[in-house]
CSV table of C-alpha atoms and ligand atoms in Angstrom, one decimal:
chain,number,residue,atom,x,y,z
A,10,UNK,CA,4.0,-5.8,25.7
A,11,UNK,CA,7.7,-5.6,27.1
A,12,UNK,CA,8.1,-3.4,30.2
A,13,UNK,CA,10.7,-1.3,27.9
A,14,UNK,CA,8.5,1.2,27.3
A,15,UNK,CA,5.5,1.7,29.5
A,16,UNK,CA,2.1,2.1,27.7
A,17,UNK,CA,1.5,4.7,29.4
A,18,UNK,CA,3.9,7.5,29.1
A,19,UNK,CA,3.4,11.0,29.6
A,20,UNK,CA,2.8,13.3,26.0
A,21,UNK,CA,6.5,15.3,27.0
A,22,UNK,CA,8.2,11.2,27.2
A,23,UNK,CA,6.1,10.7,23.5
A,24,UNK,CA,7.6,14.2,22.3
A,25,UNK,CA,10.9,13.0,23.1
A,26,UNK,CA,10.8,9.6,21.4
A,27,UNK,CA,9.1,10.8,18.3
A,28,UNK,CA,11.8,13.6,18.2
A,29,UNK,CA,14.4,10.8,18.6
A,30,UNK,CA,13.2,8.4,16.1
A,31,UNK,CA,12.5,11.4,13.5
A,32,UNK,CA,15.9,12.9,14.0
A,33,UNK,CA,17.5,9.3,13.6
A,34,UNK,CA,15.5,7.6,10.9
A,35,UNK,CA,13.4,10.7,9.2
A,36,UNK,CA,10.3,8.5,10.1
A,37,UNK,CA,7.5,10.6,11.9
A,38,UNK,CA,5.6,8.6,13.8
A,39,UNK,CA,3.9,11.5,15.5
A,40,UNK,CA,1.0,10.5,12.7
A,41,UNK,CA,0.7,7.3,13.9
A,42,UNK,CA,-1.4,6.2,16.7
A,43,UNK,CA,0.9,6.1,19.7
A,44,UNK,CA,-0.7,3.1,21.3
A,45,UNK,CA,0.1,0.7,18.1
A,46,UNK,CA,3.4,2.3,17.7
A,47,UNK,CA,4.6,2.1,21.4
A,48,UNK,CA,4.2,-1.4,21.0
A,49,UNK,CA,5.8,-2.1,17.7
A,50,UNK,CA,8.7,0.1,19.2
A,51,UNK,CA,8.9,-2.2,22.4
A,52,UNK,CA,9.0,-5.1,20.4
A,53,UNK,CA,11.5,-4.0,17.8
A,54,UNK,CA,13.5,-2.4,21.2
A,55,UNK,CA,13.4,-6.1,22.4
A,56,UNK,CA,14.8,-7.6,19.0
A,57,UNK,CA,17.8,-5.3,19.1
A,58,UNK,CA,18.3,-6.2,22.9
A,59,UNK,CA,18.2,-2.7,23.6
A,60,UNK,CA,16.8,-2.1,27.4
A,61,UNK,CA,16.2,1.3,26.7
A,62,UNK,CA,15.2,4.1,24.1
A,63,UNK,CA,18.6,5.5,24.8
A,64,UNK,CA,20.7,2.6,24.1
A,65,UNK,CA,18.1,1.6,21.3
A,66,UNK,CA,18.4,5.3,19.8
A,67,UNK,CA,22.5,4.9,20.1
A,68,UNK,CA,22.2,1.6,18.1
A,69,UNK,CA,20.5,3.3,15.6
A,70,UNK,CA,23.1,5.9,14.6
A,71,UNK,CA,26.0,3.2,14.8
A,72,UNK,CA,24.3,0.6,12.9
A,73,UNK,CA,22.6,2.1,9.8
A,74,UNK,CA,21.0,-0.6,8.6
A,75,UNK,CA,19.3,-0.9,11.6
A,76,UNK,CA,17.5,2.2,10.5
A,77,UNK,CA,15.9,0.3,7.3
A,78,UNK,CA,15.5,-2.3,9.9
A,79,UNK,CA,12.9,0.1,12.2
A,80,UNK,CA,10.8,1.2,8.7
A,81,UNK,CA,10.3,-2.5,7.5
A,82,UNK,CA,9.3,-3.3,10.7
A,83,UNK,CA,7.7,-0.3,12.2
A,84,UNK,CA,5.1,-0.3,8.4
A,85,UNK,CA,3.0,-3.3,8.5
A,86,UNK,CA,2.9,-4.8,4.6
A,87,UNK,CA,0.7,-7.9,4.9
A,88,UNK,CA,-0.8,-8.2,1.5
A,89,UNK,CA,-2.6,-10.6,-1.0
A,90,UNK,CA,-3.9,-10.6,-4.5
A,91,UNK,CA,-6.9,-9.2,-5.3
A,92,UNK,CA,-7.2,-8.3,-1.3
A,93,UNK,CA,-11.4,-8.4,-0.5
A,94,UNK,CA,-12.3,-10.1,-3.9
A,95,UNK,CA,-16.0,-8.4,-3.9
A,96,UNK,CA,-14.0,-5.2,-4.1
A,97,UNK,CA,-11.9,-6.1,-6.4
A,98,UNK,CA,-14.8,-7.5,-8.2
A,99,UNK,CA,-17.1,-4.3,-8.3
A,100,UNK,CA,-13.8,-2.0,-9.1
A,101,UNK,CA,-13.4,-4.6,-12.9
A,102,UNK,CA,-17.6,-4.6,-12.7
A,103,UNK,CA,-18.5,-1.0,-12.0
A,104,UNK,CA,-15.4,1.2,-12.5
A,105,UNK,CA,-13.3,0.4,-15.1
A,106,UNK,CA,-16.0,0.4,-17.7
A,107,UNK,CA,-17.1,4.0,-17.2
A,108,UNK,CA,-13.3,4.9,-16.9
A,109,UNK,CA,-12.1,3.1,-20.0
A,110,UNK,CA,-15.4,5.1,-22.1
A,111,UNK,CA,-14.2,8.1,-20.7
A,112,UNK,CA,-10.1,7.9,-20.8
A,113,UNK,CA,-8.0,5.6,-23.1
A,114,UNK,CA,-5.4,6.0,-21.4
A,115,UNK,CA,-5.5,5.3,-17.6
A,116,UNK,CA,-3.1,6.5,-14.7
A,117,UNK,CA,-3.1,4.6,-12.1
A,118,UNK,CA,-1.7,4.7,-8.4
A,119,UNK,CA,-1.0,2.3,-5.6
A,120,UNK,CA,-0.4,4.4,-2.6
A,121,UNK,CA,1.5,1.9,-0.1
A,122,UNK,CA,1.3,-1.0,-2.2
A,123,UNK,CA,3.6,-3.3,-0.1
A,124,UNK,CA,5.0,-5.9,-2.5
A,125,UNK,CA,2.8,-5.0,-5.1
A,126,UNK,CA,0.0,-7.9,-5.2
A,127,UNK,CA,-2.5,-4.6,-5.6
A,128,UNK,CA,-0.7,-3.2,-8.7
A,129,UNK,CA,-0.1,-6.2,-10.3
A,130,UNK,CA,-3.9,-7.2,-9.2
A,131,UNK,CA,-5.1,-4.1,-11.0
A,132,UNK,CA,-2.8,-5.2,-13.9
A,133,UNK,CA,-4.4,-8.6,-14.0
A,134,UNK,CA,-8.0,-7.0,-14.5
A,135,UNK,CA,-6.8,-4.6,-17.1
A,136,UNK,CA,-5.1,-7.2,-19.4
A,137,UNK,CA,-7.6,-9.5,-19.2
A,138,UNK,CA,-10.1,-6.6,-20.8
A,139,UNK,CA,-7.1,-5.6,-23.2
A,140,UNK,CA,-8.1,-8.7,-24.6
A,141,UNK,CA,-11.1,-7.6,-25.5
A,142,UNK,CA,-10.5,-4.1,-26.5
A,143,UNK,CA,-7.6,-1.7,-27.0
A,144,UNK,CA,-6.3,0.8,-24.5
A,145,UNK,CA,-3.3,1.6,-22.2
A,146,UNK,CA,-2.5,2.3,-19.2
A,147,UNK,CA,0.1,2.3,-16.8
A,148,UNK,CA,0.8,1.9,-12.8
A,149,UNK,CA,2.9,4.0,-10.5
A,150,UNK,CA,3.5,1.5,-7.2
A,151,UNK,CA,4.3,3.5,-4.0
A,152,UNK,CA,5.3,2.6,-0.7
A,153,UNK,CA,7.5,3.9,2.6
A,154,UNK,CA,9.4,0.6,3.0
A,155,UNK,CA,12.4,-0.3,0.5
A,156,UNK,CA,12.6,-4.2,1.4
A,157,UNK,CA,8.7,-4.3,0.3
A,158,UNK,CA,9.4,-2.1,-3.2
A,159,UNK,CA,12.2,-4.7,-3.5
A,160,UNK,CA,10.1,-7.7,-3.2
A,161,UNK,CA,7.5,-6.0,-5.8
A,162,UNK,CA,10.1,-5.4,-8.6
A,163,UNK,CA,11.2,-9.4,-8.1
A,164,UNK,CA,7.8,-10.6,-8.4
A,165,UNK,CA,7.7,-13.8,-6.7
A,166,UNK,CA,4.9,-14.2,-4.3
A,167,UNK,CA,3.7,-17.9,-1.9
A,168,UNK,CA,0.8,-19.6,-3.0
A,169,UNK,CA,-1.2,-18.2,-0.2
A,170,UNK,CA,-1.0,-14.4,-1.3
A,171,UNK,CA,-2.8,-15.9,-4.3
A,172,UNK,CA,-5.0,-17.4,-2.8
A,173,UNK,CA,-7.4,-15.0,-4.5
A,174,UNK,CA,-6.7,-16.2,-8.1
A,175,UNK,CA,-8.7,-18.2,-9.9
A,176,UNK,CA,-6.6,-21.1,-11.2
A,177,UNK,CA,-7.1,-19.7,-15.2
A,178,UNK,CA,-5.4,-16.6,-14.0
A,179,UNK,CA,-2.6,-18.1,-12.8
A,180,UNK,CA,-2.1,-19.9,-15.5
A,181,UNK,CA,-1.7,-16.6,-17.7
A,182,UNK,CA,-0.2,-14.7,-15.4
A,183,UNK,CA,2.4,-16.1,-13.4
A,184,UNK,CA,4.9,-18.8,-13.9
A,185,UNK,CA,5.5,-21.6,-11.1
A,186,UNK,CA,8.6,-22.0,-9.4
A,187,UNK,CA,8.6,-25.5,-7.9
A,188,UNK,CA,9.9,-26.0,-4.9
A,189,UNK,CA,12.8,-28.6,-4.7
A,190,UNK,CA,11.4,-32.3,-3.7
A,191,UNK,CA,12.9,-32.9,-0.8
A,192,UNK,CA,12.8,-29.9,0.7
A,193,UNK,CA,9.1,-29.8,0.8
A,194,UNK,CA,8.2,-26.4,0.8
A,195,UNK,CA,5.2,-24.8,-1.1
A,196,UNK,CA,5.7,-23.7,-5.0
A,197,UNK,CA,6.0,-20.4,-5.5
A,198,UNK,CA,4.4,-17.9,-8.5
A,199,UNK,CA,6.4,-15.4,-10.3
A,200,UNK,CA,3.8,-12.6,-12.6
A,201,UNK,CA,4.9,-12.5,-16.0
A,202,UNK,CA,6.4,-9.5,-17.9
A,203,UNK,CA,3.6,-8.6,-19.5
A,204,UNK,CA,2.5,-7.1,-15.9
A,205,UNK,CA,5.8,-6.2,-14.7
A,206,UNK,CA,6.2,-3.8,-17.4
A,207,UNK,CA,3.0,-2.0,-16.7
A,208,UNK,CA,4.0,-1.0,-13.1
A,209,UNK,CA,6.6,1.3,-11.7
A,210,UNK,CA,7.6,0.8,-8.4
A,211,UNK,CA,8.9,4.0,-6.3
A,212,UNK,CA,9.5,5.2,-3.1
A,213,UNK,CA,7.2,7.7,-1.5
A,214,UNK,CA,5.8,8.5,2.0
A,215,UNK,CA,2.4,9.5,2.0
A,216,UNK,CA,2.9,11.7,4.5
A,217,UNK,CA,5.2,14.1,2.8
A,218,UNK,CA,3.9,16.4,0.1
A,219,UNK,CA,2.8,14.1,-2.4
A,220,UNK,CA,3.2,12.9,-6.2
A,221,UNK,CA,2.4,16.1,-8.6
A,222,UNK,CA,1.3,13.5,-11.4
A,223,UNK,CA,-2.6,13.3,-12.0
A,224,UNK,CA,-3.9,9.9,-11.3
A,225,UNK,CA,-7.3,8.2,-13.1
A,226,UNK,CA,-7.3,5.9,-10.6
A,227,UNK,CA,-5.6,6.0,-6.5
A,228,UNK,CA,-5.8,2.2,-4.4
A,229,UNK,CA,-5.0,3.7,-0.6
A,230,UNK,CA,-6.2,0.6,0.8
A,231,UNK,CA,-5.2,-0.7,4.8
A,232,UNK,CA,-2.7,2.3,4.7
A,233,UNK,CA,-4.3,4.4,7.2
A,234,UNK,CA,-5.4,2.2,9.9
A,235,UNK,CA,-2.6,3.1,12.1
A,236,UNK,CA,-2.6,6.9,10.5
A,237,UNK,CA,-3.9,9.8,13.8
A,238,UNK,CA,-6.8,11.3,12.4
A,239,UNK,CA,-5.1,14.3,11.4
A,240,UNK,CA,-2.6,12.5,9.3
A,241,UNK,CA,-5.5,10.5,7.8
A,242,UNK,CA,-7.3,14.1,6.5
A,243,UNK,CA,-4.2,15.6,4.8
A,244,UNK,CA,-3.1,12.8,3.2
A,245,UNK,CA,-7.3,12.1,1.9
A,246,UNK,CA,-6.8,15.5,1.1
A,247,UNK,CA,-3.6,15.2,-0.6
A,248,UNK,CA,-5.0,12.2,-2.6
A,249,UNK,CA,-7.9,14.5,-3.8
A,250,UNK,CA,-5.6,17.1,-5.3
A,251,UNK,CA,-3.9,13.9,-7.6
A,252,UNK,CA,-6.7,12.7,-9.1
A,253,UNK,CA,-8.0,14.3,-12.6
A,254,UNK,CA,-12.0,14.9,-12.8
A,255,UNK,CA,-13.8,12.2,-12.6
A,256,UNK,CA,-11.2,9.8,-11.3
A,257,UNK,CA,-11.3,7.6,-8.7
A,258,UNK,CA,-10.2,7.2,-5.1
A,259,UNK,CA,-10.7,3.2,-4.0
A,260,UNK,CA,-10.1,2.2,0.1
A,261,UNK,CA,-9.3,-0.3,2.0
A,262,UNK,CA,-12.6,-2.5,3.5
A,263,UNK,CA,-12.2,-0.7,6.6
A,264,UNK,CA,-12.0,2.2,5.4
A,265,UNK,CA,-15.6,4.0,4.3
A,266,UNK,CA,-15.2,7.4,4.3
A,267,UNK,CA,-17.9,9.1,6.2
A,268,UNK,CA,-16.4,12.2,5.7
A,269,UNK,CA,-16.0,12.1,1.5
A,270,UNK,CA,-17.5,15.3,1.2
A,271,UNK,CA,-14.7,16.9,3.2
A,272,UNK,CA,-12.4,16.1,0.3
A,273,UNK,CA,-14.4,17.1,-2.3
A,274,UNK,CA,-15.4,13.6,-3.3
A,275,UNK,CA,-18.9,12.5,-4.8
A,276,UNK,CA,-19.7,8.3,-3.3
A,277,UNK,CA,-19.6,6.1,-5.9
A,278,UNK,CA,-20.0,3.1,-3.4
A,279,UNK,CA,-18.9,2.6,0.1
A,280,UNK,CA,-14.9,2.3,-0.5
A,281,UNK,CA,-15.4,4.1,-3.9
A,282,UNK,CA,-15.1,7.8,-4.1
A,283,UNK,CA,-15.0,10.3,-7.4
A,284,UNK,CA,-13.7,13.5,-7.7
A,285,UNK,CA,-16.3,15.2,-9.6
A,286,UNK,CA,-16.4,16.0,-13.5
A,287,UNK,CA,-15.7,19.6,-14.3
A,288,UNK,CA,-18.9,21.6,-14.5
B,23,SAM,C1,-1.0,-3.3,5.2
B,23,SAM,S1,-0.1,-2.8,3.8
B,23,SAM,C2,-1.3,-2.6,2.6
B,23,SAM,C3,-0.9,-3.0,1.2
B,23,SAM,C4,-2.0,-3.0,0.2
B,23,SAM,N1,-2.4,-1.6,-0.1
B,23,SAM,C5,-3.2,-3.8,0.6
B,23,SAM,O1,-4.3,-3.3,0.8
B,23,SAM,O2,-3.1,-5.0,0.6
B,23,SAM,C6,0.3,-1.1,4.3
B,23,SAM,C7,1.4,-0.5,3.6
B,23,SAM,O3,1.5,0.9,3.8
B,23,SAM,C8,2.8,1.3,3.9
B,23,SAM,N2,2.9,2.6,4.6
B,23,SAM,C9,2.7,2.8,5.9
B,23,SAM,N3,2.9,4.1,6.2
B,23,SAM,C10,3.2,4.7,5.0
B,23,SAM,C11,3.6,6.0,4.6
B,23,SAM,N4,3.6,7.0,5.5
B,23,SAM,N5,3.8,6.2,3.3
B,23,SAM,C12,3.8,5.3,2.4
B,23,SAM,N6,3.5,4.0,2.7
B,23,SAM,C13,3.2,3.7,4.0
B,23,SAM,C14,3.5,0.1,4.6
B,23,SAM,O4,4.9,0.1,4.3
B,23,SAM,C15,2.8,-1.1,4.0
B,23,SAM,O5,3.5,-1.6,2.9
């Protein structure tokens, strides 16, 4: 870490950053963990050449951009397709059946879906069933960070974020953008239409008061890691109150919620969680 900001400030020198940055940028990061964002702020601090939080605050309201600049940076939005396959697996296995019985029409949200390789994951697994049977559905893509929401709505991913996808999938879902000869970079894969126009991508921070649509299906997956455990509960909580009866709540793999009941969830499987059927 820099020595810009010490890692071990006092909770009245934390109250008067997160004040700063909050006025500044409307970014809380009192519900973050302080130790993970004290160094992401030292290191973005460093970027700017700012020595202090002064002089990095004043660069913040003179540059605006630089406020974009803190989000993209500040919200970590690695991604990949079909992100811990075996999940992804059991979700088109164990799920989506039952769902598609019950509903033939599925709602479905990524909460903080970075560029969108989980939406247009999820997409994948639902056209390749529309194949076999009719039904619709549609996506609504969420995140905090406009340059990711950007990057979903384009639709061009590396090879190594589909690194996941079998080679037949590929093949019907994306098309290849070669990279020039001599250049000799790697090809890149842009999804097709038939994808893109299942998904809506939106802003929305999930720790505001949340979407009022009702949701068949909410992906919150490697959101909260860096979420205070009181942030992590009221947004759970929040998700809860989105999702009809019966619907589902899928996590991140580091995410099993020992606490489901708390939320009024029933466990379908560790990093699967229903909200029960009415009675
Ligand atoms: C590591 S990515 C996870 C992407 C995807 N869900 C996955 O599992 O691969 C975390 C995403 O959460 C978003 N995020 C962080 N805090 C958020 C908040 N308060 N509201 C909405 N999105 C947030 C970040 O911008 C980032 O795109």
């Amino acid at each position: 870490m820099s020595d810009r900001l010490k890692d071990d400030l006092s909770s009245v020198e934390l109250e008067v950053i997160r004040k700063g940055l909050l006025s500044a940028t409307g970014f809380d990061i009192g519900n973050y963990k302080p130790g993970q964002m004290l160094r992401l702020l030292s290191t973005i601090m460093a970027r700017a050449g700012a020595e202090t939080f002064q002089e990095y605050l004043a660069l913040l309201k003179r540059e605006p951009q630089r406020i974009e600049d803190f989000k993209h940076f500040i919200t970590i939005n690695v991604s990949e397709f079909f992100r811990d396959k075996s999940l992804f697996d059991y979700l088109d296995r164990s799920i989506f059946p039952p769902l598609l019985e019950k509903f033939k029409s599925l709602k479905i949200w990524s909460a903080g879906c970075a560029s969108g390789e989980e939406p247009y994951s999820v997409s994948i697994l639902l056209e390749e069933r529309l194949r076999q049977k009719f039904f619709d559905y549609e996506i609504l893509a969420t995140d905090i960070d406009d340059e990711a929401l950007e990057k979903g709505k384009i639709g061009v991913f590396p090879a190594k974020a589909l690194k996941n996808v079998s080679p037949v999938l590929k093949e019907s879902y994306f098309d290849v953008i070669e990279a020039p000869r001599r250049e000799q970079g790697q090809s890149e894969f842009k999804v097709q239409e038939k994808l893109k126009k299942r998904i809506t991508f939106q802003k929305q921070d999930l720790l505001l008061p949340l979407e009022t649509q009702k949701f068949h299906l909410v992906l919150c997956r490697n959101v909260v890691i860096y979420f205070t455990e009181a942030a992590k509960n009221q947004m759970y909580s929040n998700l809860a109150q989105t999702l009809l009866p019966g619907g589902v709540l899928f996590t991140g793999a580091t995410e099993n919620l020992l606490n489901y009941r708390d939320f009024g969830f029933e466990k379908l499987e560790t990093y699967f969680y229903r909200k029960p059927f009415l009675k």
